[in-house]
């Protein structure tokens, strides 16, 4: 997520629970990796259509995101990043 977030940055992420409907393009979220159990990704929502979220990293050349993984479902979105340290 460079330049917004760097490796080692601490973030405050608020759990979504049942309330993922409040997410908008531009929000940064914590998501479950769709193919690697226990791996979490921090990405920016690029778009949402019919409950499928397109997540992208700010560093497009290096990012593992929807361009290679496909869309994410609401159940895969765990939290919204609200601050960083």
PDB file of C-alpha atoms in Angstrom:
ATOM      1  CA  UNK A   1       0.000   0.000   0.000  1.00  0.00           C
ATOM      2  CA  UNK A   2       2.954   2.329  -0.492  1.00  0.00           C
ATOM      3  CA  UNK A   3       2.940   5.301  -0.377  1.00  0.00           C
ATOM      4  CA  UNK A   4      -0.105   5.373   1.955  1.00  0.00           C
ATOM      5  CA  UNK A   5       1.072   2.548   4.234  1.00  0.00           C
ATOM      6  CA  UNK A   6       4.528   1.021   4.599  1.00  0.00           C
ATOM      7  CA  UNK A   7       5.603  -2.361   5.974  1.00  0.00           C
ATOM      8  CA  UNK A   8       5.633  -2.070   9.743  1.00  0.00           C
ATOM      9  CA  UNK A   9       3.069   0.742   9.978  1.00  0.00           C
ATOM     10  CA  UNK A  10       0.502   0.229  12.714  1.00  0.00           C
ATOM     11  CA  UNK A  11      -3.141   0.742  11.816  1.00  0.00           C
ATOM     12  CA  UNK A  12      -6.379   0.996  13.744  1.00  0.00           C
ATOM     13  CA  UNK A  13      -8.906  -1.241  12.002  1.00  0.00           C
ATOM     14  CA  UNK A  14     -12.531  -1.347  13.121  1.00  0.00           C
ATOM     15  CA  UNK A  15     -14.309  -4.706  12.641  1.00  0.00           C
ATOM     16  CA  UNK A  16     -17.091  -4.658  10.070  1.00  0.00           C
ATOM     17  CA  UNK A  17     -19.350  -7.381  11.416  1.00  0.00           C
ATOM     18  CA  UNK A  18     -22.673  -7.214   9.585  1.00  0.00           C
ATOM     19  CA  UNK A  19     -22.171  -3.588   8.524  1.00  0.00           C
ATOM     20  CA  UNK A  20     -20.102  -3.821   5.321  1.00  0.00           C
ATOM     21  CA  UNK A  21     -22.781  -1.877   3.427  1.00  0.00           C
ATOM     22  CA  UNK A  22     -21.237   1.389   4.628  1.00  0.00           C
ATOM     23  CA  UNK A  23     -18.056   0.790   2.633  1.00  0.00           C
ATOM     24  CA  UNK A  24     -17.308   3.123  -0.255  1.00  0.00           C
ATOM     25  CA  UNK A  25     -14.715   3.410  -2.990  1.00  0.00           C
ATOM     26  CA  UNK A  26     -11.574   4.882  -1.469  1.00  0.00           C
ATOM     27  CA  UNK A  27     -11.937   3.216   1.941  1.00  0.00           C
ATOM     28  CA  UNK A  28      -9.008   1.069   3.085  1.00  0.00           C
ATOM     29  CA  UNK A  29      -9.975  -2.380   4.385  1.00  0.00           C
ATOM     30  CA  UNK A  30      -8.480  -5.531   5.856  1.00  0.00           C
ATOM     31  CA  UNK A  31      -9.489  -8.576   3.804  1.00  0.00           C
ATOM     32  CA  UNK A  32      -8.912 -12.318   3.916  1.00  0.00           C
ATOM     33  CA  UNK A  33      -6.650 -13.608   1.141  1.00  0.00           C
ATOM     34  CA  UNK A  34      -8.938 -15.803  -0.998  1.00  0.00           C
ATOM     35  CA  UNK A  35      -6.363 -18.574  -1.518  1.00  0.00           C
ATOM     36  CA  UNK A  36      -4.012 -18.412   1.508  1.00  0.00           C
ATOM     37  CA  UNK A  37      -5.669 -19.355   4.777  1.00  0.00           C
ATOM     38  CA  UNK A  38      -4.836 -16.957   7.615  1.00  0.00           C
ATOM     39  CA  UNK A  39      -3.255 -14.322   5.354  1.00  0.00           C
ATOM     40  CA  UNK A  40      -4.692 -10.814   5.594  1.00  0.00           C
ATOM     41  CA  UNK A  41      -4.415  -8.056   2.989  1.00  0.00           C
ATOM     42  CA  UNK A  42      -4.787  -4.304   3.447  1.00  0.00           C
ATOM     43  CA  UNK A  43      -6.181  -2.751   0.271  1.00  0.00           C
ATOM     44  CA  UNK A  44      -8.202   0.197  -0.982  1.00  0.00           C
ATOM     45  CA  UNK A  45     -11.724  -0.346  -2.343  1.00  0.00           C
ATOM     46  CA  UNK A  46     -11.682   0.653  -5.995  1.00  0.00           C
ATOM     47  CA  UNK A  47     -15.291  -0.282  -6.784  1.00  0.00           C
ATOM     48  CA  UNK A  48     -18.278  -2.254  -5.536  1.00  0.00           C
ATOM     49  CA  UNK A  49     -20.853  -3.846  -7.811  1.00  0.00           C
ATOM     50  CA  UNK A  50     -23.578  -6.265  -6.735  1.00  0.00           C
ATOM     51  CA  UNK A  51     -21.831  -7.051  -3.437  1.00  0.00           C
ATOM     52  CA  UNK A  52     -18.470  -7.805  -5.064  1.00  0.00           C
ATOM     53  CA  UNK A  53     -15.613  -5.508  -4.066  1.00  0.00           C
ATOM     54  CA  UNK A  54     -12.662  -4.696  -6.296  1.00  0.00           C
ATOM     55  CA  UNK A  55      -9.651  -4.130  -4.014  1.00  0.00           C
ATOM     56  CA  UNK A  56      -6.419  -2.559  -5.225  1.00  0.00           C
ATOM     57  CA  UNK A  57      -3.118  -1.608  -3.686  1.00  0.00           C
ATOM     58  CA  UNK A  58      -1.688   1.873  -4.103  1.00  0.00           C
ATOM     59  CA  UNK A  59       1.551   0.451  -5.541  1.00  0.00           C
ATOM     60  CA  UNK A  60       0.090  -1.186  -8.649  1.00  0.00           C
ATOM     61  CA  UNK A  61       3.378  -2.655  -9.885  1.00  0.00           C
ATOM     62  CA  UNK A  62       3.914  -4.687  -6.687  1.00  0.00           C
ATOM     63  CA  UNK A  63       0.414  -5.228  -5.294  1.00  0.00           C
ATOM     64  CA  UNK A  64      -1.386  -8.542  -4.838  1.00  0.00           C
ATOM     65  CA  UNK A  65      -4.976  -7.446  -5.353  1.00  0.00           C
ATOM     66  CA  UNK A  66      -8.144  -7.857  -7.443  1.00  0.00           C
ATOM     67  CA  UNK A  67      -6.195  -7.570 -10.686  1.00  0.00           C
ATOM     68  CA  UNK A  68      -4.821 -11.050  -9.989  1.00  0.00           C
ATOM     69  CA  UNK A  69      -7.187 -12.419  -7.342  1.00  0.00           C
ATOM     70  CA  UNK A  70     -10.567 -11.296  -8.657  1.00  0.00           C
ATOM     71  CA  UNK A  71     -13.329  -9.606  -6.701  1.00  0.00           C
ATOM     72  CA  UNK A  72     -13.803 -10.004  -2.952  1.00  0.00           C
ATOM     73  CA  UNK A  73     -17.130 -10.776  -1.305  1.00  0.00           C
ATOM     74  CA  UNK A  74     -18.388  -8.852   1.744  1.00  0.00           C
ATOM     75  CA  UNK A  75     -17.699 -11.868   3.995  1.00  0.00           C
ATOM     76  CA  UNK A  76     -13.988 -11.613   3.093  1.00  0.00           C
ATOM     77  CA  UNK A  77     -13.776  -8.009   4.310  1.00  0.00           C
ATOM     78  CA  UNK A  78     -12.891  -8.041   7.999  1.00  0.00           C
ATOM     79  CA  UNK A  79     -12.306  -4.428   9.037  1.00  0.00           C
ATOM     80  CA  UNK A  80     -12.051  -0.845   7.857  1.00  0.00           C
ATOM     81  CA  UNK A  81      -8.784   0.975   8.506  1.00  0.00           C
ATOM     82  CA  UNK A  82      -9.572   4.237  10.265  1.00  0.00           C
ATOM     83  CA  UNK A  83      -6.116   5.485  11.333  1.00  0.00           C
ATOM     84  CA  UNK A  84      -2.415   4.711  11.169  1.00  0.00           C
ATOM     85  CA  UNK A  85       0.440   5.334  13.568  1.00  0.00           C
TER      86      UNK A  85
END
